[in-house]
Short mmCIF file of C-alpha atoms in Angstrom, two decimals:
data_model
loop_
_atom_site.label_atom_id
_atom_site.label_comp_id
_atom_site.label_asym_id
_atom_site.label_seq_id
_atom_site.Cartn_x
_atom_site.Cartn_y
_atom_site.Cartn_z
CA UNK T 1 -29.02 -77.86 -47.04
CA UNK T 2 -25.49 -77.15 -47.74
CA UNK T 3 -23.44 -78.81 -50.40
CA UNK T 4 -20.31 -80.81 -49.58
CA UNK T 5 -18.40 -78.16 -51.17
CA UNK T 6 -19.68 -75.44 -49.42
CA UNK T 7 -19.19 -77.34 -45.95
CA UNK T 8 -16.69 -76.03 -43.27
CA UNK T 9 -15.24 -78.76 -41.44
CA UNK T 10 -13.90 -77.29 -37.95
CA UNK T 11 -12.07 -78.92 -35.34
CA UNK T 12 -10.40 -77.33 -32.28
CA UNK T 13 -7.12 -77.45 -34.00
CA UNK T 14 -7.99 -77.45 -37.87
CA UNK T 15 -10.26 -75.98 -39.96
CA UNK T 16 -10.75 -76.91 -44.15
CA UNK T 17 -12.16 -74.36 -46.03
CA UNK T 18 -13.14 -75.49 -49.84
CA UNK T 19 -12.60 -73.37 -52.58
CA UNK T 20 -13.31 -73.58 -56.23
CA UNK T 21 -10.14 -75.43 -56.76
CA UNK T 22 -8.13 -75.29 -54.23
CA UNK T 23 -8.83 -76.09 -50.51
CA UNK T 24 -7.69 -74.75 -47.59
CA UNK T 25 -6.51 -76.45 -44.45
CA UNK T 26 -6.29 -74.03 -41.48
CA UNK T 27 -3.75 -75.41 -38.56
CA UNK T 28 -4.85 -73.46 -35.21
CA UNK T 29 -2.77 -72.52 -31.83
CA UNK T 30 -0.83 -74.88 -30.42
CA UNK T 31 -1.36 -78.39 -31.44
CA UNK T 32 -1.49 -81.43 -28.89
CA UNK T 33 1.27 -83.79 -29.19
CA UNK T 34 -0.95 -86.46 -31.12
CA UNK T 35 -2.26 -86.28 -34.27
CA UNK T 36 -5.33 -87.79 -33.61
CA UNK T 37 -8.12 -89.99 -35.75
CA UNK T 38 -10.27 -86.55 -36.83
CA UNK T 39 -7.05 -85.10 -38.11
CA UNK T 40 -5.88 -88.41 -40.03
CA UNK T 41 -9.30 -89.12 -41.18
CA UNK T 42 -9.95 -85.48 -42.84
CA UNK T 43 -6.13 -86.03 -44.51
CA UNK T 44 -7.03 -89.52 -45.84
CA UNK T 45 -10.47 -87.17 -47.59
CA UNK T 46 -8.16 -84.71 -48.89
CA UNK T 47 -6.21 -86.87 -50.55
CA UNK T 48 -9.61 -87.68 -52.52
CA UNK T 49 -10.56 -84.28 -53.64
CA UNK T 50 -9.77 -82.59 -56.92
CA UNK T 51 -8.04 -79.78 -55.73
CA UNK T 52 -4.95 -77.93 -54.38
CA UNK T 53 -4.13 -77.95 -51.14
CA UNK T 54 -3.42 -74.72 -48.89
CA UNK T 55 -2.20 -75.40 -45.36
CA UNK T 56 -2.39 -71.44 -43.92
CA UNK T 57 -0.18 -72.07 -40.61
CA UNK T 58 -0.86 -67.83 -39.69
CA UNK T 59 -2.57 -68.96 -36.37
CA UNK T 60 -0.03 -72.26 -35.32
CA UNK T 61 2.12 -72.13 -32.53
CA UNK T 62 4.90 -74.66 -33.74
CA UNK T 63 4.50 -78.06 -35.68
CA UNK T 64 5.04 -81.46 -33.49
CA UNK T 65 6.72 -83.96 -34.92
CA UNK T 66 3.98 -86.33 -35.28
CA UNK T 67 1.88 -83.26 -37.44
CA UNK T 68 4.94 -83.01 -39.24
CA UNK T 69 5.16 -86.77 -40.23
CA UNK T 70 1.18 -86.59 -41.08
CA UNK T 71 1.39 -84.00 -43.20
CA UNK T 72 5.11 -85.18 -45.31
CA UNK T 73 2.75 -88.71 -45.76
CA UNK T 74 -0.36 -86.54 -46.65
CA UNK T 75 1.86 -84.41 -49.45
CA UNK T 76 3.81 -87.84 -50.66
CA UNK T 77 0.21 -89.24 -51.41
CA UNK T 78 -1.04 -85.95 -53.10
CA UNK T 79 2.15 -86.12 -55.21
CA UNK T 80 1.26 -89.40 -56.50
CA UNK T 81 -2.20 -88.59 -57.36
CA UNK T 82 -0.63 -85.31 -59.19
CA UNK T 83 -1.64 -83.04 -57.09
CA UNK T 84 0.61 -80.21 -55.22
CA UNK T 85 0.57 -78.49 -51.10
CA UNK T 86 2.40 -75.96 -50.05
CA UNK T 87 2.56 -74.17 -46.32
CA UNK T 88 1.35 -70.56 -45.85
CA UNK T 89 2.08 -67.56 -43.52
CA UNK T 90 4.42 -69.99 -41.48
CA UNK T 91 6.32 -68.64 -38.45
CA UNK T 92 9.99 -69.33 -38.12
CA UNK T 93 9.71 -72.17 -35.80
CA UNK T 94 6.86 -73.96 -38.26
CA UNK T 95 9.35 -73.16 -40.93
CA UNK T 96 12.55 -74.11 -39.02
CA UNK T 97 10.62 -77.53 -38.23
CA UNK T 98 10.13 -78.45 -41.96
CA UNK T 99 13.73 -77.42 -43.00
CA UNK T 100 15.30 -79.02 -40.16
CA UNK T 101 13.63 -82.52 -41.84
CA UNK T 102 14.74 -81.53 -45.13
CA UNK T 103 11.21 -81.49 -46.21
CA UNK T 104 11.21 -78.06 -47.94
CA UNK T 105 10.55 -79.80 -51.31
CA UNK T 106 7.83 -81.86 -49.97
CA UNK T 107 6.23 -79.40 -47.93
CA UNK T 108 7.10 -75.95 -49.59
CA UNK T 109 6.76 -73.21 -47.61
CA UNK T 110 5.59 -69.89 -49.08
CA UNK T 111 4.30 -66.10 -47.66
CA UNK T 112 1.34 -66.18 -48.78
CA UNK T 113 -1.74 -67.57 -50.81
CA UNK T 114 -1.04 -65.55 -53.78
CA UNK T 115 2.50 -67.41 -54.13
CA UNK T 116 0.71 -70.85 -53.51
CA UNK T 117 -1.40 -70.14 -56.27
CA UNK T 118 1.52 -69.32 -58.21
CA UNK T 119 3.30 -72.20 -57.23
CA UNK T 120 0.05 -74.63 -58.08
CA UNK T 121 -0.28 -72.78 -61.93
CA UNK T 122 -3.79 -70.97 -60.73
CA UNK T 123 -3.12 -67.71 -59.84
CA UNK T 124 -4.05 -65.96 -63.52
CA UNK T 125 -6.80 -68.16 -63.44
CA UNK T 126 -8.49 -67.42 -60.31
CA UNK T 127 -9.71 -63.80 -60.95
CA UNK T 128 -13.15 -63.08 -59.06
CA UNK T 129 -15.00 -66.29 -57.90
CA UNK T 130 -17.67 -67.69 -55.95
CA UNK T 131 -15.71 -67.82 -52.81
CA UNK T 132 -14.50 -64.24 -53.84
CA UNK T 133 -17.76 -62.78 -53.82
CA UNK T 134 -19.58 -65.22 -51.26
CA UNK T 135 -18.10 -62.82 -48.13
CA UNK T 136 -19.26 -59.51 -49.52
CA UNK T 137 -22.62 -60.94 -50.04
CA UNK T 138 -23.43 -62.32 -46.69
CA UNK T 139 -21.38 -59.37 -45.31
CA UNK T 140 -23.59 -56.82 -46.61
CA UNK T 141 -26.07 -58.73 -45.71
CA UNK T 142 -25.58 -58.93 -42.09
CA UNK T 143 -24.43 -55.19 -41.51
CA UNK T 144 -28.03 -53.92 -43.26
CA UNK T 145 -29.55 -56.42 -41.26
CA UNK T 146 -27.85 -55.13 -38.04
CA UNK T 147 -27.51 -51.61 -39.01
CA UNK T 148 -30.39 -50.74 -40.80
CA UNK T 149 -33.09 -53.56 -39.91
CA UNK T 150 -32.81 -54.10 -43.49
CA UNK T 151 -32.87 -57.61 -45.74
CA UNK T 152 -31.28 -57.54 -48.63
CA UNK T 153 -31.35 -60.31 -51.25
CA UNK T 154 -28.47 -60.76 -53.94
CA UNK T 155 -29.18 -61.08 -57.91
CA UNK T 156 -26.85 -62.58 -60.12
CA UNK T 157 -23.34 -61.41 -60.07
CA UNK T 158 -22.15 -60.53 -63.53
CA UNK T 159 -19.24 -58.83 -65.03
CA UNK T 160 -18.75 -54.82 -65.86
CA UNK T 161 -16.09 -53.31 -68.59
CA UNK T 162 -13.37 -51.27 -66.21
CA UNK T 163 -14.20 -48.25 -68.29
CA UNK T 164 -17.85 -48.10 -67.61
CA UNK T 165 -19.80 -45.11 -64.64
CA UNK T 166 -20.77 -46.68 -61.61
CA UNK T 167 -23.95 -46.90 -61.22
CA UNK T 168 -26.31 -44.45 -58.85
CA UNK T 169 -25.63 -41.56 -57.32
CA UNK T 170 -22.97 -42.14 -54.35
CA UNK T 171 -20.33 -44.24 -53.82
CA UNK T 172 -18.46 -45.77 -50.75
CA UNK T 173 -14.96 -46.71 -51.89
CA UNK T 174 -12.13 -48.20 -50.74
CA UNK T 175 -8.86 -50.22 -51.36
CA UNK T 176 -8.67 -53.98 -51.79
CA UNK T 177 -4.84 -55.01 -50.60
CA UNK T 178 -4.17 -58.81 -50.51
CA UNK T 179 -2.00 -61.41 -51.03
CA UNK T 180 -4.12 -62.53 -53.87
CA UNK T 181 -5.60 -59.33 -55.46
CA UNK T 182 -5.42 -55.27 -55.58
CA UNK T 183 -8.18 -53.56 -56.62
CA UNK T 184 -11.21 -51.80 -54.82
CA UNK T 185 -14.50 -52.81 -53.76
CA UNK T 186 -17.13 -49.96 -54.63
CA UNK T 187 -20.70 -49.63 -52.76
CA UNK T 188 -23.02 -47.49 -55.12
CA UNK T 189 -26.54 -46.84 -53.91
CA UNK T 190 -29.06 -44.71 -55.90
CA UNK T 191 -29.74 -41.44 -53.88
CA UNK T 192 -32.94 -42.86 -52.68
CA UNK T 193 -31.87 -46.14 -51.70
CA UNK T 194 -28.75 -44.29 -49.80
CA UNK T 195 -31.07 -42.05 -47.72
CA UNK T 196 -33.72 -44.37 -46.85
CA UNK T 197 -30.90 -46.94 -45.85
CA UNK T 198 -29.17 -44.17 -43.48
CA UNK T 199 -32.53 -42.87 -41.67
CA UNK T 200 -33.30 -46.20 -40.53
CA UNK T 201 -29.01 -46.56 -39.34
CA UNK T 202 -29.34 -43.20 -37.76
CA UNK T 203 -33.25 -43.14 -36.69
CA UNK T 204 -34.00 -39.84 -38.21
CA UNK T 205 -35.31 -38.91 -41.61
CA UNK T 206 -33.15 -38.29 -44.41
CA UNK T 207 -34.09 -36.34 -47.50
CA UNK T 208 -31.10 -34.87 -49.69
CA UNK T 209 -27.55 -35.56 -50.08
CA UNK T 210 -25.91 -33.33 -47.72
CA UNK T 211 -21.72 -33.48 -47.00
CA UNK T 212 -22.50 -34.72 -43.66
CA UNK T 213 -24.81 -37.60 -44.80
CA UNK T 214 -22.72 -38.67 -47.63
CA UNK T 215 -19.95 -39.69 -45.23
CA UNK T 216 -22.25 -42.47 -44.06
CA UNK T 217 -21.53 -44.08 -47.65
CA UNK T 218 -17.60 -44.76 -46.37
CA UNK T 219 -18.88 -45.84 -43.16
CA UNK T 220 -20.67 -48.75 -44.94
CA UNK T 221 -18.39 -49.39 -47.03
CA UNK T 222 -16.41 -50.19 -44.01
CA UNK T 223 -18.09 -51.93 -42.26
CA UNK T 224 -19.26 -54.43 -44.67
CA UNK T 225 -15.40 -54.40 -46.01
CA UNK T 226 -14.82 -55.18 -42.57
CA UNK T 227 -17.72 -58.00 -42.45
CA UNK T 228 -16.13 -59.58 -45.60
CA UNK T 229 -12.65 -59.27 -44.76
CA UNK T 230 -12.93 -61.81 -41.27
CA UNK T 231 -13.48 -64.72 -43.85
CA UNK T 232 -11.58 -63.56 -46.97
CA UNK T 233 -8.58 -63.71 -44.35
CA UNK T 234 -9.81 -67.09 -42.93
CA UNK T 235 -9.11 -68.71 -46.69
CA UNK T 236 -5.78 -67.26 -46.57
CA UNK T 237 -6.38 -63.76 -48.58
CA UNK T 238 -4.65 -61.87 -46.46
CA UNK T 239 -6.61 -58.39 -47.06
CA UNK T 240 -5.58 -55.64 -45.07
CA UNK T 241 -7.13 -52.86 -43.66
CA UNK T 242 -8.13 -49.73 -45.37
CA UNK T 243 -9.73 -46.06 -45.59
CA UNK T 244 -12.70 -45.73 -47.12
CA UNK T 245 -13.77 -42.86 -49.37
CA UNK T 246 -17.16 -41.57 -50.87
CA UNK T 247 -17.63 -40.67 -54.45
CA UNK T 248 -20.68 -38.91 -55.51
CA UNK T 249 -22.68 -37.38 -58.44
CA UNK T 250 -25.05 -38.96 -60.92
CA UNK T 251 -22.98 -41.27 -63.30
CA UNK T 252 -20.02 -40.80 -61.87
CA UNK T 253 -16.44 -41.92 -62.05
CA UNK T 254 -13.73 -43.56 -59.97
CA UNK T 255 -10.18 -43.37 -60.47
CA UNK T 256 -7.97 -45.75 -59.53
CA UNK T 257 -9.72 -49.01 -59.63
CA UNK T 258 -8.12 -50.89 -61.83
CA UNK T 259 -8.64 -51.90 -65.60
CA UNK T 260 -8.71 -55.59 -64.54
CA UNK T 261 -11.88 -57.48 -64.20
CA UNK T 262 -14.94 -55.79 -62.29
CA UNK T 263 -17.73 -58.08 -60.78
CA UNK T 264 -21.18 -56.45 -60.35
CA UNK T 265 -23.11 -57.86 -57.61
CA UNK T 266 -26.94 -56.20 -57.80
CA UNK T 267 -29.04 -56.22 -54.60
CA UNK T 268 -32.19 -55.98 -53.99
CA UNK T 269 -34.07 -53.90 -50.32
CA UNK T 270 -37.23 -52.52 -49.44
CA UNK T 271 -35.43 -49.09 -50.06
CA UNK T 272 -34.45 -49.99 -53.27
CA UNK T 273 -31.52 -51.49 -55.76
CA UNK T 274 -27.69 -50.74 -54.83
CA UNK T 275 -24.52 -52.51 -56.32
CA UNK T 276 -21.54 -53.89 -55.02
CA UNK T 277 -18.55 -53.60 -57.35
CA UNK T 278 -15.15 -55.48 -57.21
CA UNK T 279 -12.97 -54.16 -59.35
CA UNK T 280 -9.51 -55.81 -59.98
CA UNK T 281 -5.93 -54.29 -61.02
CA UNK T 282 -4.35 -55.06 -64.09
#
């Protein structure tokens, strides 16, 4: 069973996404004319939880005015209770609605998640966290599962100094460009691990590391980036798309990933241990 906290609640024209402490409330396509009891019900919860509110508007077609009076009574009552909202991603006519009601100071309207965080006094403090990590690991759990009739089971994330080798032999790398973070996400696989994972992707035995096998290490990479990135950008990270590289050599090093805080994420196959790294700027 799921906690409450990990719960998505879904409609056809919302979504709320929890996060550690702030929570996301996803408007979708164009919205009917009424607000409607789910809609007013899951605002009169929200009002109850302990956290920030994030309404990502990427994916709304306009705002009606009855939304629009909702959510003005829905930030009035968060106010009170000392909490803050702010509007994310808005198009012009979402943002046109808001300021042509003068409720820009009620319902502030900002780019992005990063300046939401900002604006709530959370954005130092949210580094790498559970809902951080939470898409890589079902991510790269799906893609070994699909790719490589492989399970793999997660260990205990824990953090890595910025000036320490990555572990194993080859890594896929690449870029980690958000509206909340910069840094790179690093697949490392011992050589073993690597070529037992790619003869069962490819259907052919493996043995040795050659130029044309270590590619497959970026192609992983991406694909699980890929994986992760669907609902990273669902809470509002806005991570964009990026080229992979591979790394490779026993102990090695990668430049460019930041001397901010790295997360180690072990996991565990029948083909043996690999590590997911995400590793932060400054």
């Amino acid at each position: 069973m799921t906690s409450n906290a990990e719960e998505l609640v879904s409609k056809k024209s919302f979504q709320v996404l929890p996060s550690e402490d702030y929570t996301t409330l996803k408007l979708i396509g164009t919205l009917p004319h009424d607000v409607g009891d789910d809609f007013s019900g899951e605002l009169a919860r929200l009002v109850t939880t302990p956290t920030f509110i994030v309404i990502n508007c990427e994916h709304l077609n306009g705002l009606p005015a009855a939304w629009l009076r909702a959510l003005s009574q829905f930030a009035t009552q968060l106010i009170a209770a000392e909490k803050k909202v702010a509007l994310i991603m808005a198009k012009p006519d979402v943002n046109s609605a808001v300021e042509g009601q003068c409720l820009q100071n009620l319902l502030p309207v900002l780019e992005n998640l990063k300046k939401a965080l900002t604006h709530f006094g959370i954005a130092k403090a949210r580094s790498v966290d559970v809902n951080f990590i939470k898409p890589f690991v079902t991510g790269t759990q799906t893609v070994l599962r699909i790719q490589a009739s492989t399970e793999s089971t997660p260990g205990k994330p824990y953090s890595a100094n910025p000036r320490d080798k990555f572990p194993g032999d080859i890594s896929g790398v690449i870029g980690l460009v958000s509206d909340a973070f910069t840094g790179s996400v690093v697949i490392s696989f011992p050589a073993e691990t690597f070529l037992k994972i790619m003869s069962r992707m490819l259907g052919e035995e493996f043995k040795e590391l050659t130029p044309e096998i270590q590619d497959g290490a970026g192609e992983l990479t991406n694909i699980i980036f890929g994986q992760a990135k669907i609902g990273l950008n669902e809470s509002g990270y806005g991570i964009k798309t990026a080229i992979p590289s591979v790394v490779s050599g026993a102990g090695h090093s990668i430049s460019g990933t930041g001397q901010g805080p790295r997360v180690v994420i072990p996991f565990e196959t029948d083909c043996g241990q690999f590590f997911i790294q995400i590793c932060l700027s400054d």
